[in-house]
Short mmCIF file of N, CA and C in Angstrom, two decimals:
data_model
loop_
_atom_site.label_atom_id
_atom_site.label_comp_id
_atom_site.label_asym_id
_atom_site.label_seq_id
_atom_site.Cartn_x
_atom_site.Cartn_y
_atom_site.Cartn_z
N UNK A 25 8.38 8.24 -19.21
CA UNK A 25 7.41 7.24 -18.81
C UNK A 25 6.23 7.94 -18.13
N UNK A 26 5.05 7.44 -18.32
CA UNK A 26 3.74 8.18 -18.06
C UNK A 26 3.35 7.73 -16.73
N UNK A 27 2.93 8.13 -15.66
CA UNK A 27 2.35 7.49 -14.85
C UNK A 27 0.84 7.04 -14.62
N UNK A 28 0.46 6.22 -13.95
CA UNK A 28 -0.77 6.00 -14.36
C UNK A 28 -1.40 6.44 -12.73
N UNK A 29 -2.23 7.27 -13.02
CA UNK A 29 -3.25 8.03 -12.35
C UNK A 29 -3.90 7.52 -11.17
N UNK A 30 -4.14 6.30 -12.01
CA UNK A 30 -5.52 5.31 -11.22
C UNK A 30 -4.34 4.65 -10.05
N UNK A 31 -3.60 4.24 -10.62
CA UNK A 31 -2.52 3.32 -9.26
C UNK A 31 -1.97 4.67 -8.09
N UNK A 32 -2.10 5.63 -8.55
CA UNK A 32 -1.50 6.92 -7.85
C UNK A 32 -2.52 7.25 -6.92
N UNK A 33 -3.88 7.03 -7.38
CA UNK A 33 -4.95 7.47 -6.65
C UNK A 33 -4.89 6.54 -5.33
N UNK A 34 -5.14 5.15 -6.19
CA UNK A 34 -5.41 4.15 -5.13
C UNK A 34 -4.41 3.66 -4.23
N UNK A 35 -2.94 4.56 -4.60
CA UNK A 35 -1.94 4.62 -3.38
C UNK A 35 -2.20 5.24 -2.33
N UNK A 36 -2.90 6.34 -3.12
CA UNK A 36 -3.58 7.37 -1.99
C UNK A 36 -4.36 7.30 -0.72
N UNK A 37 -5.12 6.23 -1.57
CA UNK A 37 -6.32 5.76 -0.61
C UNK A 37 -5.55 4.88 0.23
N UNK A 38 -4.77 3.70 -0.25
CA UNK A 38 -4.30 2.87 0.61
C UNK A 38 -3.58 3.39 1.73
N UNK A 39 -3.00 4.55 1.54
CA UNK A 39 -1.91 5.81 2.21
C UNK A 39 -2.81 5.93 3.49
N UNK A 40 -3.85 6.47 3.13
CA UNK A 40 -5.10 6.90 4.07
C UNK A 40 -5.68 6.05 4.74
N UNK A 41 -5.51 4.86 4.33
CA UNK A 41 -6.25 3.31 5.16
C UNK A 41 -5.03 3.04 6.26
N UNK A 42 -3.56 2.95 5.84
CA UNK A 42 -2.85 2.44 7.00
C UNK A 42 -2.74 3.39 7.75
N UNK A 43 -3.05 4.91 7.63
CA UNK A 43 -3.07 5.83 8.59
C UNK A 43 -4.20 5.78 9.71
N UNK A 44 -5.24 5.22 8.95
CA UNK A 44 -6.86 5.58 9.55
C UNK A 44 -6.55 4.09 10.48
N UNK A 45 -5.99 3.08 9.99
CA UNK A 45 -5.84 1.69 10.35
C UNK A 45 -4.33 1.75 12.04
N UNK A 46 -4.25 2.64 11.84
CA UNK A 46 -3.40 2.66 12.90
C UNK A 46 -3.45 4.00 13.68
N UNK A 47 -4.53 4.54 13.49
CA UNK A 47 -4.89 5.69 14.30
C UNK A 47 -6.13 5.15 15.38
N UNK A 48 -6.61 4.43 15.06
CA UNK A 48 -8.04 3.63 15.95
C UNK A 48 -7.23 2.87 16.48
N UNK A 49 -7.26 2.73 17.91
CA UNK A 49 -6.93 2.16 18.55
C UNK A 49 -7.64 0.88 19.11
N UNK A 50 -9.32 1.24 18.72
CA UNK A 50 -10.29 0.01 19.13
C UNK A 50 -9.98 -0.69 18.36
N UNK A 51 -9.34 -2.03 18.78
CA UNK A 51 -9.63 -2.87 18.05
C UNK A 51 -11.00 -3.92 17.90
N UNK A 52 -11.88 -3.57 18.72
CA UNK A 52 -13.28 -4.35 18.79
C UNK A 52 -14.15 -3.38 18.03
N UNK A 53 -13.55 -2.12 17.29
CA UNK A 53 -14.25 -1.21 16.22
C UNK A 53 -14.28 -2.22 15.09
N UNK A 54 -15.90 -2.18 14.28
CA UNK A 54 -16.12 -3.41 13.18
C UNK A 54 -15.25 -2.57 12.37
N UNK A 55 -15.45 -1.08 11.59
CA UNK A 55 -14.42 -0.80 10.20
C UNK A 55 -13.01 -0.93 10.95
N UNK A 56 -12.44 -0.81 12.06
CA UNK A 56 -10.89 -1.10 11.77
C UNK A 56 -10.89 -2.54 11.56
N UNK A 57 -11.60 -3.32 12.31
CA UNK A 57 -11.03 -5.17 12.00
C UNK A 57 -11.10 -5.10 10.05
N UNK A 58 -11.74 -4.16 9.48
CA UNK A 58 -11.93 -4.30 8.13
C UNK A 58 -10.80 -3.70 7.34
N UNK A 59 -10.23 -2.69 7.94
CA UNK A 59 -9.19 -2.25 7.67
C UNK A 59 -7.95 -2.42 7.80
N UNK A 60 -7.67 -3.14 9.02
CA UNK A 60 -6.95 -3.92 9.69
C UNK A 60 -6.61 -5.21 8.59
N UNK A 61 -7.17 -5.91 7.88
CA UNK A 61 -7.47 -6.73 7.43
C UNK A 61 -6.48 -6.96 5.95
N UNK A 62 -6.37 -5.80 5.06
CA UNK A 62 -5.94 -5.87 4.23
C UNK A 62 -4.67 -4.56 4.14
N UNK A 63 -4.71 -3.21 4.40
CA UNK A 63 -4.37 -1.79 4.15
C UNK A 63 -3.08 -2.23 3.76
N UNK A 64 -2.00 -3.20 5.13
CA UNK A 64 -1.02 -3.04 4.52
C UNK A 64 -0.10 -4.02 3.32
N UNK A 65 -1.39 -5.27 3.00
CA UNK A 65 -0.69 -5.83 1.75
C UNK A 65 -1.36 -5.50 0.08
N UNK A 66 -2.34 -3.96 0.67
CA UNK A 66 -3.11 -3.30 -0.65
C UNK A 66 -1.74 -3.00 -0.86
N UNK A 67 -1.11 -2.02 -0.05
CA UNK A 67 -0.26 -0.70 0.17
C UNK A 67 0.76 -1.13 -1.12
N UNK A 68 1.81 -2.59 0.08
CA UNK A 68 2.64 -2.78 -1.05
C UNK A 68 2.55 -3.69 -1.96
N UNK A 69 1.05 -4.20 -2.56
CA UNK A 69 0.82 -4.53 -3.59
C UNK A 69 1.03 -3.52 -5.13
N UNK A 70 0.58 -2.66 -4.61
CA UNK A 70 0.47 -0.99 -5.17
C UNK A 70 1.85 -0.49 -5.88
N UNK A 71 2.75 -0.30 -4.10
CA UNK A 71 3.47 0.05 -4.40
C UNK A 71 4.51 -0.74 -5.61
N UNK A 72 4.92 -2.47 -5.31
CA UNK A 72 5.36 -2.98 -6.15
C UNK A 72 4.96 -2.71 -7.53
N UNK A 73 4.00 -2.08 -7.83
CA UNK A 73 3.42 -2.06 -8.96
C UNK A 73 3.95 -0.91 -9.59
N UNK A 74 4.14 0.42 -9.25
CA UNK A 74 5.21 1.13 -9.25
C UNK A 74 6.66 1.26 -9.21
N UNK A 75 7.12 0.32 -8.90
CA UNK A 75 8.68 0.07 -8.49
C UNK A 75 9.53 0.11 -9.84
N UNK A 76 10.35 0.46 -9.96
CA UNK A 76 11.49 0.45 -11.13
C UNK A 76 12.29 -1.11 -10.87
N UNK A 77 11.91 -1.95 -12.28
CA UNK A 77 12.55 -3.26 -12.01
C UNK A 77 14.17 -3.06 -12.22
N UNK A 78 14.66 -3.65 -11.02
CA UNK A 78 15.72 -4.15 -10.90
C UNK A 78 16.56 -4.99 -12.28
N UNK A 79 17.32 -4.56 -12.44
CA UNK A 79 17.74 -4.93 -14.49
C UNK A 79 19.46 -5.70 -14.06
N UNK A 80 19.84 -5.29 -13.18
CA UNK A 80 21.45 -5.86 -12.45
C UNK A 80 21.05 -7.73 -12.41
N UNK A 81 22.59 -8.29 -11.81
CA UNK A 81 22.49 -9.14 -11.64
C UNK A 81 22.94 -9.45 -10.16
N UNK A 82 23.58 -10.69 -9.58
CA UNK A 82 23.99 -10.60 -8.05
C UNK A 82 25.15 -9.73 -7.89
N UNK A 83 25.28 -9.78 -7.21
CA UNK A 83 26.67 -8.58 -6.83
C UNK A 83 27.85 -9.59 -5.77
N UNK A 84 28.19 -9.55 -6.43
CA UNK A 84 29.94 -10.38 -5.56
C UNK A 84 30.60 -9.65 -4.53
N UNK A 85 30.59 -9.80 -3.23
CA UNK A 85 31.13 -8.56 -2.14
C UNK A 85 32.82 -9.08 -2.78
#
């Protein structure tokens, strides 16, 4: 299976937003309220997008 580049990149970036997004501590800084805002439901939008689907069914303890 091939991976696709572009979702790898823009993991990247998102990678770099919740870092940058939780390294500023101002929160009265205008780019963190902007960053703040979305980073971590880009992140695992992303990531779901990558994920290996689940193919099982429920599991009976």
């Amino acid at each position: 299976m091939n991976r696709d580049k572009q979702i790898d990149v823009a993991r990247g970036i998102a990678i770099l937003l919740v870092i940058t997004g939780h390294c500023c501590g101002n929160l009265d800084f205008y780019l963190n309220k902007i960053i703040l805002a979305f980073h971590m439901p880009l992140f695992f939008f992303l990531s779901g997008m990558t994920a290996k689907p689940y193919r099982g069914g429920i599991r009976s303890t």
